[in-house]
Short mmCIF file of N, CA, C and O in Angstrom, two decimals:
data_model
loop_
_atom_site.label_atom_id
_atom_site.label_comp_id
_atom_site.label_asym_id
_atom_site.label_seq_id
_atom_site.Cartn_x
_atom_site.Cartn_y
_atom_site.Cartn_z
N MET A 1 6.59 -9.85 -3.22
CA MET A 1 6.88 -9.39 -2.04
C MET A 1 5.76 -9.70 -1.22
O MET A 1 4.52 -9.97 -1.38
N LYS A 2 6.19 -10.31 -0.28
CA LYS A 2 5.22 -11.15 1.07
C LYS A 2 4.80 -9.83 2.13
O LYS A 2 5.84 -9.63 2.65
N LEU A 3 3.48 -9.83 1.93
CA LEU A 3 3.07 -8.56 3.08
C LEU A 3 1.80 -9.01 3.80
O LEU A 3 0.83 -9.63 3.05
N LYS A 4 1.73 -8.55 5.02
CA LYS A 4 0.66 -8.89 5.89
C LYS A 4 -0.44 -8.27 5.38
O LYS A 4 -0.45 -7.10 4.63
N ASN A 5 -1.77 -8.93 5.36
CA ASN A 5 -3.02 -7.99 4.80
C ASN A 5 -3.31 -6.57 5.62
O ASN A 5 -3.72 -5.78 4.69
N ILE A 6 -2.65 -6.57 6.75
CA ILE A 6 -2.81 -5.34 7.45
C ILE A 6 -2.14 -4.11 6.75
O ILE A 6 -2.48 -2.95 6.75
N GLN A 7 -0.94 -4.80 6.42
CA GLN A 7 0.35 -3.86 5.56
C GLN A 7 0.00 -3.53 4.41
O GLN A 7 -0.27 -2.42 4.04
N LEU A 8 -0.96 -4.41 3.81
CA LEU A 8 -1.49 -4.01 2.55
C LEU A 8 -2.60 -3.01 2.40
O LEU A 8 -2.43 -1.99 1.79
N ILE A 9 -3.45 -3.04 3.57
CA ILE A 9 -4.88 -2.17 4.16
C ILE A 9 -3.84 -0.78 4.18
O ILE A 9 -4.81 0.26 3.59
N ASN A 10 -2.87 -0.78 5.31
CA ASN A 10 -2.47 0.51 5.46
C ASN A 10 -2.07 1.38 4.36
O ASN A 10 -1.96 2.70 4.22
N ILE A 11 -1.10 0.66 3.43
CA ILE A 11 -0.42 1.05 2.42
C ILE A 11 -1.50 1.68 1.26
O ILE A 11 -1.60 2.73 0.79
N ASN A 12 -2.29 0.91 1.16
CA ASN A 12 -3.67 1.28 0.21
C ASN A 12 -4.43 2.32 0.70
O ASN A 12 -4.95 3.35 -0.02
N ASN A 13 -4.81 2.76 1.97
CA ASN A 13 -5.33 3.83 2.48
C ASN A 13 -4.44 4.97 2.50
O ASN A 13 -4.99 6.23 2.11
N THR A 14 -3.26 4.91 2.73
CA THR A 14 -2.25 5.91 2.23
C THR A 14 -2.47 6.25 1.20
O THR A 14 -2.59 7.73 0.85
N LEU A 15 -2.32 5.47 0.26
CA LEU A 15 -2.48 5.77 -1.50
C LEU A 15 -3.86 6.37 -1.95
O LEU A 15 -3.69 7.39 -2.45
N SER A 16 -4.93 6.46 -0.92
CA SER A 16 -6.20 6.85 -1.10
C SER A 16 -6.06 8.07 -0.48
O SER A 16 -6.64 9.17 -1.19
N GLU A 17 -5.11 8.25 0.38
CA GLU A 17 -4.92 9.90 0.85
C GLU A 17 -4.41 10.77 -0.30
O GLU A 17 -4.48 11.85 -0.08
N LEU A 18 -3.56 9.92 -1.11
CA LEU A 18 -2.86 10.94 -2.19
C LEU A 18 -3.48 11.00 -3.66
O LEU A 18 -3.25 11.97 -4.35
N VAL A 19 -4.67 10.35 -3.81
CA VAL A 19 -5.53 10.41 -5.00
C VAL A 19 -5.32 12.04 -5.56
O VAL A 19 -5.72 12.15 -6.67
N ASP A 20 -5.55 12.85 -4.75
CA ASP A 20 -6.02 13.95 -5.19
C ASP A 20 -4.75 15.15 -5.47
O ASP A 20 -4.90 16.10 -5.83
N LEU A 21 -3.26 14.68 -5.09
CA LEU A 21 -2.28 15.26 -5.31
C LEU A 21 -2.31 15.40 -6.90
O LEU A 21 -2.42 14.42 -7.64
N LYS A 22 -1.19 16.32 -7.43
CA LYS A 22 -1.07 16.53 -8.83
C LYS A 22 0.40 16.16 -8.86
O LYS A 22 1.27 16.52 -8.31
N ILE A 23 0.53 14.78 -9.54
CA ILE A 23 1.86 14.20 -9.54
C ILE A 23 1.83 14.22 -11.33
O ILE A 23 1.05 13.83 -11.75
N THR A 24 2.91 14.46 -11.55
CA THR A 24 3.37 14.66 -13.06
C THR A 24 4.53 13.41 -13.27
O THR A 24 4.93 12.88 -12.95
N GLY A 25 4.47 13.43 -14.68
CA GLY A 25 5.48 12.20 -15.20
C GLY A 25 5.15 10.73 -14.81
O GLY A 25 3.88 10.55 -14.72
N ARG A 26 5.89 9.98 -15.27
CA ARG A 26 5.66 8.37 -15.05
C ARG A 26 5.23 7.90 -13.91
O ARG A 26 4.61 6.78 -13.78
N PHE A 27 5.69 8.95 -12.91
CA PHE A 27 5.36 7.79 -11.39
C PHE A 27 3.88 7.69 -10.99
O PHE A 27 3.25 7.13 -10.38
N LYS A 28 3.04 9.00 -11.83
CA LYS A 28 1.66 8.86 -11.41
C LYS A 28 1.00 7.29 -12.18
O LYS A 28 0.34 6.86 -11.31
N PHE A 29 1.78 6.83 -13.23
CA PHE A 29 1.17 5.62 -13.68
C PHE A 29 1.70 4.46 -12.90
O PHE A 29 0.90 3.55 -12.50
N LYS A 30 2.73 4.69 -12.30
CA LYS A 30 3.28 3.69 -11.15
C LYS A 30 2.41 3.61 -9.84
O LYS A 30 2.24 2.45 -9.40
N LEU A 31 2.22 4.62 -9.30
CA LEU A 31 1.04 4.80 -8.32
C LEU A 31 -0.10 4.41 -8.45
O LEU A 31 -0.55 3.57 -7.71
N PHE A 32 -0.59 4.69 -9.66
CA PHE A 32 -1.89 3.93 -10.49
C PHE A 32 -2.09 2.57 -10.44
O PHE A 32 -2.84 1.68 -9.84
N LYS A 33 -0.92 1.80 -10.96
CA LYS A 33 -0.87 0.56 -11.20
C LYS A 33 -0.86 -0.12 -9.78
O LYS A 33 -1.41 -1.30 -9.55
N LEU A 34 0.07 0.47 -8.73
CA LEU A 34 0.19 -0.12 -7.36
C LEU A 34 -0.88 -0.07 -6.75
O LEU A 34 -1.56 -1.03 -6.25
N LYS A 35 -1.82 0.83 -6.96
CA LYS A 35 -3.25 0.96 -6.39
C LYS A 35 -4.28 0.23 -6.75
O LYS A 35 -5.03 -0.56 -5.72
N VAL A 36 -4.16 0.08 -8.14
CA VAL A 36 -5.00 -1.15 -8.58
C VAL A 36 -4.52 -2.87 -8.19
O VAL A 36 -5.47 -3.53 -7.75
N THR A 37 -3.34 -2.65 -8.24
CA THR A 37 -2.65 -4.17 -7.55
C THR A 37 -3.21 -4.21 -6.17
O THR A 37 -3.71 -5.54 -5.85
N LEU A 38 -3.28 -3.55 -5.32
CA LEU A 38 -3.19 -3.46 -3.75
C LEU A 38 -4.93 -3.84 -3.85
O LEU A 38 -5.38 -4.69 -3.08
N GLU A 39 -5.65 -2.87 -4.67
CA GLU A 39 -6.96 -3.27 -4.47
C GLU A 39 -7.78 -4.56 -4.89
O GLU A 39 -8.37 -5.33 -4.30
N ASN A 40 -6.98 -5.29 -5.91
CA ASN A 40 -7.33 -6.39 -6.33
C ASN A 40 -6.94 -7.48 -5.33
O ASN A 40 -7.73 -8.72 -4.93
N ALA A 41 -5.68 -7.39 -4.68
CA ALA A 41 -5.26 -8.19 -3.38
C ALA A 41 -6.26 -8.07 -2.44
O ALA A 41 -6.34 -9.13 -1.37
N LEU A 42 -6.66 -6.70 -1.98
CA LEU A 42 -7.52 -6.78 -0.86
C LEU A 42 -8.97 -7.02 -1.00
O LEU A 42 -9.99 -7.14 0.04
N ASP A 43 -9.56 -7.10 -2.22
CA ASP A 43 -11.29 -7.55 -2.19
C ASP A 43 -11.28 -8.72 -1.40
O ASP A 43 -12.29 -8.79 -0.75
N PRO A 44 -10.68 -9.90 -1.62
CA PRO A 44 -10.96 -10.94 -0.95
C PRO A 44 -10.65 -10.64 0.52
O PRO A 44 -11.75 -11.56 1.28
N VAL A 45 -9.94 -10.07 0.63
CA VAL A 45 -9.78 -9.85 2.40
C VAL A 45 -10.97 -9.06 3.04
O VAL A 45 -11.30 -9.64 4.06
N TYR A 46 -11.32 -8.07 2.26
CA TYR A 46 -12.65 -7.10 2.62
C TYR A 46 -13.77 -8.37 2.80
O TYR A 46 -14.56 -7.97 3.55
N LEU A 47 -13.83 -8.93 2.00
CA LEU A 47 -15.22 -9.73 1.92
C LEU A 47 -15.03 -11.04 2.95
O LEU A 47 -15.87 -11.54 3.71
N ALA A 48 -13.49 -11.37 3.16
CA ALA A 48 -13.53 -12.51 4.59
C ALA A 48 -13.86 -11.67 5.78
O ALA A 48 -14.24 -12.70 6.86
N VAL A 49 -13.70 -10.75 5.82
CA VAL A 49 -13.78 -10.20 7.17
C VAL A 49 -15.23 -9.56 7.62
O VAL A 49 -15.49 -9.33 8.80
N GLN A 50 -15.75 -9.31 6.52
CA GLN A 50 -17.50 -9.16 6.82
C GLN A 50 -17.89 -10.46 7.48
O GLN A 50 -17.87 -11.60 7.04
N GLY A 51 -18.63 -10.05 8.61
CA GLY A 51 -19.32 -11.25 9.39
C GLY A 51 -18.24 -11.83 10.34
O GLY A 51 -18.94 -12.50 11.06
N ALA A 52 -17.21 -11.44 10.13
CA ALA A 52 -16.09 -12.45 11.00
C ALA A 52 -16.14 -11.86 12.42
O ALA A 52 -16.17 -10.63 12.51
N ASN A 53 -15.64 -12.76 13.29
CA ASN A 53 -15.69 -12.23 14.63
C ASN A 53 -14.11 -11.63 14.80
O ASN A 53 -13.42 -11.48 13.97
N GLN A 54 -14.02 -10.92 15.92
CA GLN A 54 -12.90 -10.13 16.20
C GLN A 54 -11.49 -11.19 16.11
O GLN A 54 -10.67 -10.99 15.44
N HIS A 55 -11.66 -12.25 16.37
CA HIS A 55 -10.60 -13.44 16.55
C HIS A 55 -10.13 -13.81 14.93
O HIS A 55 -9.00 -13.76 14.59
N GLU A 56 -11.38 -13.89 14.23
CA GLU A 56 -11.11 -14.36 12.78
C GLU A 56 -10.61 -13.33 12.03
O GLU A 56 -9.56 -13.31 11.24
N THR A 57 -11.21 -12.01 12.46
CA THR A 57 -10.71 -10.74 11.72
C THR A 57 -9.22 -10.38 11.91
O THR A 57 -8.55 -10.28 10.86
N GLU A 58 -8.44 -10.72 13.04
CA GLU A 58 -7.39 -10.63 13.66
C GLU A 58 -6.48 -11.51 12.76
O GLU A 58 -5.20 -11.22 12.25
N GLU A 59 -6.82 -12.80 12.97
CA GLU A 59 -6.27 -13.75 11.80
C GLU A 59 -6.02 -13.62 10.46
O GLU A 59 -4.98 -13.55 9.69
N ILE A 60 -7.33 -12.98 9.74
CA ILE A 60 -7.03 -12.65 8.80
C ILE A 60 -6.40 -11.45 8.06
O ILE A 60 -5.53 -11.65 7.20
N LEU A 61 -6.07 -10.45 8.92
CA LEU A 61 -5.44 -9.32 8.97
C LEU A 61 -3.77 -9.52 9.06
O LEU A 61 -3.24 -8.89 8.44
N ASN A 62 -3.70 -10.57 9.69
CA ASN A 62 -2.27 -10.95 10.09
C ASN A 62 -1.79 -11.93 8.84
O ASN A 62 -0.42 -12.32 8.86
N GLU A 63 -2.76 -12.45 8.10
CA GLU A 63 -2.26 -13.38 7.01
C GLU A 63 -1.13 -12.80 6.10
O GLU A 63 -1.60 -11.70 5.78
N GLU A 64 -0.52 -13.56 5.36
CA GLU A 64 0.57 -13.07 4.69
C GLU A 64 0.03 -13.53 3.12
O GLU A 64 -0.47 -14.38 3.02
N GLN A 65 0.07 -12.42 2.17
CA GLN A 65 0.03 -12.81 0.85
C GLN A 65 1.00 -12.43 -0.08
O GLN A 65 1.75 -11.39 0.27
N ASP A 66 1.55 -12.93 -0.95
CA ASP A 66 2.41 -12.30 -2.09
C ASP A 66 1.92 -11.50 -3.28
O ASP A 66 0.83 -12.08 -3.86
N VAL A 67 2.15 -10.47 -3.26
CA VAL A 67 1.99 -9.21 -4.14
C VAL A 67 3.15 -8.82 -5.12
O VAL A 67 4.03 -8.79 -4.45
N ASP A 68 2.77 -8.60 -6.27
CA ASP A 68 3.91 -8.41 -7.12
C ASP A 68 3.59 -6.71 -7.05
O ASP A 68 2.95 -6.23 -7.94
N ILE A 69 4.39 -5.97 -6.53
CA ILE A 69 4.32 -4.49 -6.39
C ILE A 69 5.97 -4.31 -6.60
O ILE A 69 6.89 -4.77 -6.02
N GLU A 70 6.16 -3.22 -7.40
CA GLU A 70 7.47 -2.58 -7.25
C GLU A 70 7.89 -1.38 -6.24
O GLU A 70 6.85 -0.50 -5.96
N LYS A 71 9.21 -1.48 -5.75
CA LYS A 71 9.15 -0.34 -4.60
C LYS A 71 9.28 0.84 -5.32
O LYS A 71 9.87 1.00 -6.55
N LEU A 72 8.95 1.98 -4.34
CA LEU A 72 8.86 3.08 -4.80
C LEU A 72 10.25 3.69 -4.51
O LEU A 72 10.79 3.70 -3.66
N ALA A 73 11.08 4.57 -5.39
CA ALA A 73 12.19 5.31 -5.40
C ALA A 73 11.75 6.64 -4.27
O ALA A 73 10.74 7.42 -4.77
N VAL A 74 12.75 6.89 -3.72
CA VAL A 74 12.72 7.70 -2.55
C VAL A 74 12.46 9.04 -3.70
O VAL A 74 12.18 10.05 -3.18
N ASP A 75 13.45 9.47 -4.89
CA ASP A 75 13.25 10.36 -5.49
C ASP A 75 11.97 10.75 -6.30
O ASP A 75 11.62 11.96 -6.20
N ASP A 76 11.33 9.70 -6.28
CA ASP A 76 9.88 9.69 -7.04
C ASP A 76 8.93 10.58 -5.87
O ASP A 76 8.23 11.11 -5.96
N LEU A 77 9.30 10.02 -4.42
CA LEU A 77 8.28 10.44 -3.31
C LEU A 77 8.59 11.86 -2.77
O LEU A 77 7.83 12.41 -2.34
N GLU A 78 9.83 12.19 -3.14
CA GLU A 78 10.19 13.63 -2.65
C GLU A 78 9.24 14.86 -2.88
O GLU A 78 9.30 15.53 -2.22
N PRO A 79 8.98 14.79 -4.06
CA PRO A 79 8.15 16.22 -4.37
C PRO A 79 6.56 16.33 -3.50
O PRO A 79 6.19 17.17 -3.58
N LEU A 80 6.41 14.77 -3.20
CA LEU A 80 5.17 14.86 -2.67
C LEU A 80 5.00 15.39 -1.27
O LEU A 80 5.76 15.04 -0.59
N GLU A 81 3.76 16.06 -0.97
CA GLU A 81 3.89 16.40 0.79
C GLU A 81 3.40 15.23 1.27
O GLU A 81 2.26 15.07 1.38
N LEU A 82 4.25 14.64 2.30
CA LEU A 82 3.87 13.19 2.79
C LEU A 82 3.97 13.33 4.50
O LEU A 82 5.25 14.29 4.60
N SER A 83 3.29 13.22 5.09
CA SER A 83 3.25 13.23 6.70
C SER A 83 4.10 12.00 7.16
O SER A 83 4.42 11.03 6.12
N ILE A 84 4.63 12.08 8.24
CA ILE A 84 5.56 11.26 8.60
C ILE A 84 4.66 9.83 8.79
O ILE A 84 5.04 8.65 8.68
N LYS A 85 3.21 10.19 9.31
CA LYS A 85 2.39 8.75 9.23
C LYS A 85 2.44 8.03 7.85
O LYS A 85 2.39 6.81 7.72
N GLN A 86 2.32 8.72 6.85
CA GLN A 86 2.06 8.61 5.60
C GLN A 86 3.47 7.46 5.07
O GLN A 86 3.39 6.58 4.64
N LEU A 87 4.82 8.30 5.34
CA LEU A 87 5.80 7.63 5.35
C LEU A 87 6.12 6.11 5.98
O LEU A 87 6.49 5.53 5.43
N GLY A 88 5.31 6.19 7.21
CA GLY A 88 5.77 5.05 7.89
C GLY A 88 4.65 3.86 7.62
O GLY A 88 5.10 2.88 7.28
N ALA A 89 3.46 4.31 6.68
CA ALA A 89 2.99 3.21 6.34
C ALA A 89 3.41 2.60 4.87
O ALA A 89 3.22 1.40 4.75
N LEU A 90 3.97 3.67 4.18
CA LEU A 90 4.48 3.23 2.82
C LEU A 90 6.15 2.74 2.82
O LEU A 90 6.37 2.38 2.13
N GLU A 91 6.77 3.02 4.14
CA GLU A 91 8.01 2.54 4.46
C GLU A 91 8.47 1.17 3.72
O GLU A 91 9.22 0.97 3.15
N ILE A 92 7.72 0.28 3.88
CA ILE A 92 8.11 -1.07 3.39
C ILE A 92 8.01 -1.60 2.29
O ILE A 92 8.66 -2.47 1.78
N ILE A 93 7.62 -0.34 1.12
CA ILE A 93 7.89 -0.24 -0.20
C ILE A 93 8.47 0.71 -1.00
O ILE A 93 8.43 0.67 -1.97
N ILE A 94 9.02 1.30 -0.16
CA ILE A 94 10.09 2.50 -0.42
C ILE A 94 11.43 1.54 -0.27
O ILE A 94 11.95 1.26 0.50
N ASP A 95 12.06 1.91 -1.63
CA ASP A 95 13.41 1.29 -1.77
C ASP A 95 14.43 2.79 -0.82
O ASP A 95 14.74 3.69 -1.59
N MET A 96 15.05 2.20 0.07
CA MET A 96 15.74 3.30 1.26
C MET A 96 17.44 2.89 0.74
O MET A 96 17.96 3.56 1.66
N GLU A 97 17.66 2.31 -0.19
CA GLU A 97 19.15 2.18 -0.42
C GLU A 97 19.77 3.54 -0.86
O GLU A 97 19.17 4.23 -1.70
N GLY A 98 20.78 3.58 -0.06
CA GLY A 98 21.78 4.88 -0.54
C GLY A 98 21.01 6.26 0.17
O GLY A 98 21.53 7.20 0.02
N ILE A 99 20.36 5.99 1.14
CA ILE A 99 19.78 7.10 2.15
C ILE A 99 20.77 6.96 3.33
O ILE A 99 20.78 6.01 4.12
#
C-alpha cells in the first residue's frame, strides 16, 4: 500500500495512543506487527527531517512509500474506544467494505 509519510506518522501516532488499551485475541498481535512495520518505515523519515528546513520537511512528509500493511477490520476495532480523530487517522487502513 502506498502512503505518504505524513499519513504513516499520523497512523503511528494514533497507534501509540492505543498502547495502554487492553486488547484481547489475535488482534493485539496484528496491531503490534503494524506498529513495528510503521516504526521501521518511519525511522529514515525521522532522520531525514532532522536539520531540514521547512520546505524540505514538507517535501519529505509528502513523499510516498510502499508499506506492507494489512488493513484493519471494522469488527476488530469495534470493541476499542476510539475517538473520531483516531478513526480519521486510521481510516486509510480500515477495511470499510460492507459498512
